[in-house]
Amino acid sequence: MVAGAAAAADNIVLRSSDTHPDGYPTVEAVKYMGELLKERTKGHLSIDVYHSAQLGEEKDTIEQTQAGVLDLNRVSMGPFNGIVPETAIPSLPYIFRSTEHMHHVMDGPIGESILKAFEPHGLVGLAFYDSGSRSFYNRIKPIKSIEDLKGMKFRVIQSDVFVDMVNALGANATPMPYGEVYSALQTGVIDGAENNWPSFESSKHYEVAKYYTLDQHQSVPEVLVMSKIVWDKLSDDDHAAIRQAAKDSVGKMRELWEAAEAKSKKIVEDAGVQVVSDIDKKPFIDAMKPVYEKYATTPALKKLIADIQATQ
């Protein structure tokens, strides 16, 4: 890390944390960024990626990065919602119309403004990665409209936004740890849950929930940040190299994520899951009005929502 390597100055190895396992698209993307940096700076800058939460869970590693103990950190947007208010907006349901819309927003001026919002909090925002689109799945029937959700019990993560979203759609939100979902579906404690393709497949939930509705209610980006303390010790040339390598790693991450999604989707479909992809999302989006009002608490956040929705 920089603090220890600064004396040598020639070769700086940046330590980066990720809670995902080795081989996961975000882990591989930061490794790729490290390769680009090493090559472009002739070995002056490189990255060691500590995957599988080796350096701690996300809450702990955020604090370590702010303190300059950690150099780089790949984190989900959720844990930042209470630190950087702007990060709550891309987490809102149906804020993005599609994966392509999310990419246009996060790759453009809006994404840049959200990255800049990290700096007052001791962090430098470098790039956004994908975490897929979350959709509803259940064990009872194909969900083709908002009416089909009425009265159904859906497991959600322990998050107010998720609870409010499911309740606003007329269903009943049941917060529950991820590890309990399979047996809760199997025994009928819940009717369904929601997640992306790779999670639906790797958790084996598709064995007990045979209906998957591609409503894509959330496409929450993940973010790569750097410690501001560490950043301030580096040169302008180092800054430029790091920013460029981070941006260049985004395409690699998306390529790997698309492959992971396609693989999981095929496994699920081959297992006989009925996929509903042709639905009218407008009633779902309209139902989110009270949720948006609850979380867009300032004029700046309201403007951020309007700007995202206006992006083509």
mmCIF file of N, CA, C and O in Angstrom, residues 193-233:
data_model
loop_
_atom_site.group_PDB
_atom_site.id
_atom_site.type_symbol
_atom_site.label_atom_id
_atom_site.label_comp_id
_atom_site.label_asym_id
_atom_site.label_seq_id
_atom_site.Cartn_x
_atom_site.Cartn_y
_atom_site.Cartn_z
ATOM 1 N N ALA A 193 -39.505 -14.488 -4.041
ATOM 2 C CA ALA A 193 -38.406 -13.602 -3.655
ATOM 3 C C ALA A 193 -38.008 -12.811 -4.894
ATOM 4 O O ALA A 193 -38.748 -12.808 -5.888
ATOM 5 N N GLU A 194 -36.863 -12.126 -4.841
ATOM 6 C CA GLU A 194 -36.414 -11.377 -6.017
ATOM 7 C C GLU A 194 -34.894 -11.335 -6.019
ATOM 8 O O GLU A 194 -34.278 -11.239 -4.964
ATOM 9 N N ASN A 195 -34.322 -11.447 -7.220
ATOM 10 C CA ASN A 195 -32.870 -11.382 -7.349
ATOM 11 C C ASN A 195 -32.486 -11.420 -8.825
ATOM 12 O O ASN A 195 -33.358 -11.492 -9.705
ATOM 13 N N ASN A 196 -31.161 -11.384 -9.092
ATOM 14 C CA ASN A 196 -30.690 -11.442 -10.478
ATOM 15 C C ASN A 196 -30.521 -12.899 -10.920
ATOM 16 O O ASN A 196 -30.620 -13.817 -10.109
ATOM 17 N N TRP A 197 -30.260 -13.094 -12.210
ATOM 18 C CA TRP A 197 -30.130 -14.452 -12.757
ATOM 19 C C TRP A 197 -29.072 -15.296 -12.034
ATOM 20 O O TRP A 197 -29.377 -16.412 -11.600
ATOM 21 N N PRO A 198 -27.816 -14.808 -11.895
ATOM 22 C CA PRO A 198 -26.812 -15.665 -11.251
ATOM 23 C C PRO A 198 -27.158 -16.056 -9.813
ATOM 24 O O PRO A 198 -26.885 -17.182 -9.395
ATOM 25 N N SER A 199 -27.788 -15.143 -9.062
ATOM 26 C CA SER A 199 -28.159 -15.472 -7.668
ATOM 27 C C SER A 199 -29.318 -16.468 -7.633
ATOM 28 O O SER A 199 -29.328 -17.400 -6.820
ATOM 29 N N PHE A 200 -30.306 -16.279 -8.509
ATOM 30 C CA PHE A 200 -31.463 -17.180 -8.611
ATOM 31 C C PHE A 200 -30.976 -18.601 -8.928
ATOM 32 O O PHE A 200 -31.455 -19.581 -8.352
ATOM 33 N N GLU A 201 -29.984 -18.680 -9.799
ATOM 34 C CA GLU A 201 -29.463 -19.989 -10.214
ATOM 35 C C GLU A 201 -28.538 -20.601 -9.163
ATOM 36 O O GLU A 201 -28.716 -21.749 -8.747
ATOM 37 N N SER A 202 -27.543 -19.834 -8.679
ATOM 38 C CA SER A 202 -26.536 -20.409 -7.773
ATOM 39 C C SER A 202 -27.129 -20.800 -6.415
ATOM 40 O O SER A 202 -26.640 -21.720 -5.764
ATOM 41 N N SER A 203 -28.200 -20.123 -6.014
ATOM 42 C CA SER A 203 -28.873 -20.438 -4.741
ATOM 43 C C SER A 203 -29.796 -21.650 -4.860
ATOM 44 O O SER A 203 -30.346 -22.118 -3.864
ATOM 45 N N LYS A 204 -29.994 -22.104 -6.109
ATOM 46 C CA LYS A 204 -30.923 -23.227 -6.422
ATOM 47 C C LYS A 204 -32.390 -22.873 -6.142
ATOM 48 O O LYS A 204 -33.243 -23.771 -6.063
ATOM 49 N N HIS A 205 -32.702 -21.597 -5.992
ATOM 50 C CA HIS A 205 -34.103 -21.210 -5.749
ATOM 51 C C HIS A 205 -35.003 -21.628 -6.911
ATOM 52 O O HIS A 205 -36.193 -21.860 -6.716
ATOM 53 N N TYR A 206 -34.420 -21.746 -8.099
ATOM 54 C CA TYR A 206 -35.209 -22.144 -9.273
ATOM 55 C C TYR A 206 -35.789 -23.549 -9.135
ATOM 56 O O TYR A 206 -36.749 -23.908 -9.815
ATOM 57 N N GLU A 207 -35.230 -24.357 -8.223
ATOM 58 C CA GLU A 207 -35.763 -25.708 -8.003
ATOM 59 C C GLU A 207 -37.135 -25.668 -7.330
ATOM 60 O O GLU A 207 -37.954 -26.574 -7.509
ATOM 61 N N VAL A 208 -37.383 -24.605 -6.539
ATOM 62 C CA VAL A 208 -38.644 -24.518 -5.786
ATOM 63 C C VAL A 208 -39.509 -23.315 -6.193
ATOM 64 O O VAL A 208 -40.617 -23.155 -5.704
ATOM 65 N N ALA A 209 -38.988 -22.473 -7.090
ATOM 66 C CA ALA A 209 -39.768 -21.324 -7.597
ATOM 67 C C ALA A 209 -39.684 -21.356 -9.121
ATOM 68 O O ALA A 209 -38.674 -20.982 -9.707
ATOM 69 N N LYS A 210 -40.745 -21.845 -9.756
ATOM 70 C CA LYS A 210 -40.691 -22.154 -11.185
ATOM 71 C C LYS A 210 -41.169 -21.012 -12.098
ATOM 72 O O LYS A 210 -41.333 -21.207 -13.291
ATOM 73 N N TYR A 211 -41.411 -19.826 -11.517
ATOM 74 C CA TYR A 211 -41.874 -18.686 -12.327
ATOM 75 C C TYR A 211 -40.974 -17.478 -12.081
ATOM 76 O O TYR A 211 -40.823 -17.034 -10.945
ATOM 77 N N TYR A 212 -40.376 -16.959 -13.157
ATOM 78 C CA TYR A 212 -39.455 -15.816 -13.057
ATOM 79 C C TYR A 212 -39.969 -14.710 -13.976
ATOM 80 O O TYR A 212 -40.129 -14.927 -15.172
ATOM 81 N N THR A 213 -40.269 -13.554 -13.402
ATOM 82 C CA THR A 213 -40.802 -12.425 -14.181
ATOM 83 C C THR A 213 -39.725 -11.364 -14.347
ATOM 84 O O THR A 213 -39.248 -10.794 -13.370
ATOM 85 N N LEU A 214 -39.375 -11.098 -15.582
ATOM 86 C CA LEU A 214 -38.285 -10.164 -15.883
ATOM 87 C C LEU A 214 -38.771 -8.713 -15.811
ATOM 88 O O LEU A 214 -38.853 -8.018 -16.810
ATOM 89 N N ASP A 215 -39.078 -8.270 -14.578
ATOM 90 C CA ASP A 215 -39.562 -6.883 -14.424
ATOM 91 C C ASP A 215 -38.414 -5.902 -14.189
ATOM 92 O O ASP A 215 -38.590 -4.695 -14.297
ATOM 93 N N GLN A 216 -37.223 -6.443 -13.848
ATOM 94 C CA GLN A 216 -36.004 -5.629 -13.680
ATOM 95 C C GLN A 216 -36.247 -4.402 -12.800
ATOM 96 O O GLN A 216 -35.947 -3.277 -13.189
ATOM 97 N N HIS A 217 -36.786 -4.626 -11.595
ATOM 98 C CA HIS A 217 -37.153 -3.482 -10.751
ATOM 99 C C HIS A 217 -35.955 -2.729 -10.188
ATOM 100 O O HIS A 217 -36.074 -1.550 -9.844
ATOM 101 N N GLN A 218 -34.811 -3.396 -10.098
ATOM 102 C CA GLN A 218 -33.621 -2.685 -9.615
ATOM 103 C C GLN A 218 -32.380 -3.142 -10.359
ATOM 104 O O GLN A 218 -32.184 -4.338 -10.568
ATOM 105 N N SER A 219 -31.581 -2.169 -10.783
ATOM 106 C CA SER A 219 -30.270 -2.449 -11.388
ATOM 107 C C SER A 219 -29.267 -1.582 -10.634
ATOM 108 O O SER A 219 -28.780 -0.580 -11.157
ATOM 109 N N VAL A 220 -29.014 -1.957 -9.388
ATOM 110 C CA VAL A 220 -28.187 -1.113 -8.511
ATOM 111 C C VAL A 220 -26.710 -1.261 -8.883
ATOM 112 O O VAL A 220 -26.161 -2.359 -8.789
ATOM 113 N N PRO A 221 -26.049 -0.173 -9.305
ATOM 114 C CA PRO A 221 -24.638 -0.297 -9.668
ATOM 115 C C PRO A 221 -23.770 -0.563 -8.434
ATOM 116 O O PRO A 221 -24.174 -0.300 -7.305
ATOM 117 N N GLU A 222 -22.578 -1.108 -8.681
ATOM 118 C CA GLU A 222 -21.574 -1.237 -7.633
ATOM 119 C C GLU A 222 -20.497 -0.198 -7.949
ATOM 120 O O GLU A 222 -20.416 0.284 -9.073
ATOM 121 N N VAL A 223 -19.699 0.155 -6.963
ATOM 122 C CA VAL A 223 -18.767 1.262 -7.173
ATOM 123 C C VAL A 223 -17.357 0.897 -6.709
ATOM 124 O O VAL A 223 -17.184 0.153 -5.740
ATOM 125 N N LEU A 224 -16.363 1.387 -7.457
ATOM 126 C CA LEU A 224 -14.969 1.225 -7.074
ATOM 127 C C LEU A 224 -14.470 2.571 -6.564
ATOM 128 O O LEU A 224 -14.547 3.576 -7.268
ATOM 129 N N VAL A 225 -13.999 2.584 -5.309
ATOM 130 C CA VAL A 225 -13.540 3.833 -4.694
ATOM 131 C C VAL A 225 -12.089 3.692 -4.237
ATOM 132 O O VAL A 225 -11.597 2.588 -4.016
ATOM 133 N N MET A 226 -11.443 4.847 -4.079
ATOM 134 C CA MET A 226 -10.070 4.885 -3.578
ATOM 135 C C MET A 226 -10.010 5.795 -2.366
ATOM 136 O O MET A 226 -10.778 6.762 -2.268
ATOM 137 N N SER A 227 -9.095 5.496 -1.462
ATOM 138 C CA SER A 227 -8.915 6.350 -0.284
ATOM 139 C C SER A 227 -8.395 7.725 -0.700
ATOM 140 O O SER A 227 -7.411 7.823 -1.432
ATOM 141 N N LYS A 228 -9.052 8.774 -0.224
ATOM 142 C CA LYS A 228 -8.626 10.152 -0.541
ATOM 143 C C LYS A 228 -7.260 10.434 0.093
ATOM 144 O O LYS A 228 -6.417 11.117 -0.496
ATOM 145 N N ILE A 229 -7.019 9.877 1.263
ATOM 146 C CA ILE A 229 -5.727 10.050 1.950
ATOM 147 C C ILE A 229 -4.593 9.506 1.071
ATOM 148 O O ILE A 229 -3.559 10.142 0.883
ATOM 149 N N VAL A 230 -4.815 8.322 0.515
ATOM 150 C CA VAL A 230 -3.810 7.681 -0.347
ATOM 151 C C VAL A 230 -3.683 8.447 -1.667
ATOM 152 O O VAL A 230 -2.580 8.714 -2.149
ATOM 153 N N TRP A 231 -4.825 8.802 -2.245
ATOM 154 C CA TRP A 231 -4.881 9.538 -3.516
ATOM 155 C C TRP A 231 -4.045 10.816 -3.452
ATOM 156 O O TRP A 231 -3.295 11.135 -4.376
ATOM 157 N N ASP A 232 -4.163 11.526 -2.340
ATOM 158 C CA ASP A 232 -3.470 12.813 -2.195
ATOM 159 C C ASP A 232 -1.952 12.669 -2.118
ATOM 160 O O ASP A 232 -1.223 13.653 -2.270
ATOM 161 N N LYS A 233 -1.463 11.450 -1.899
ATOM 162 C CA LYS A 233 -0.013 11.220 -1.839
ATOM 163 C C LYS A 233 0.574 10.914 -3.223
ATOM 164 O O LYS A 233 1.793 10.828 -3.376
#
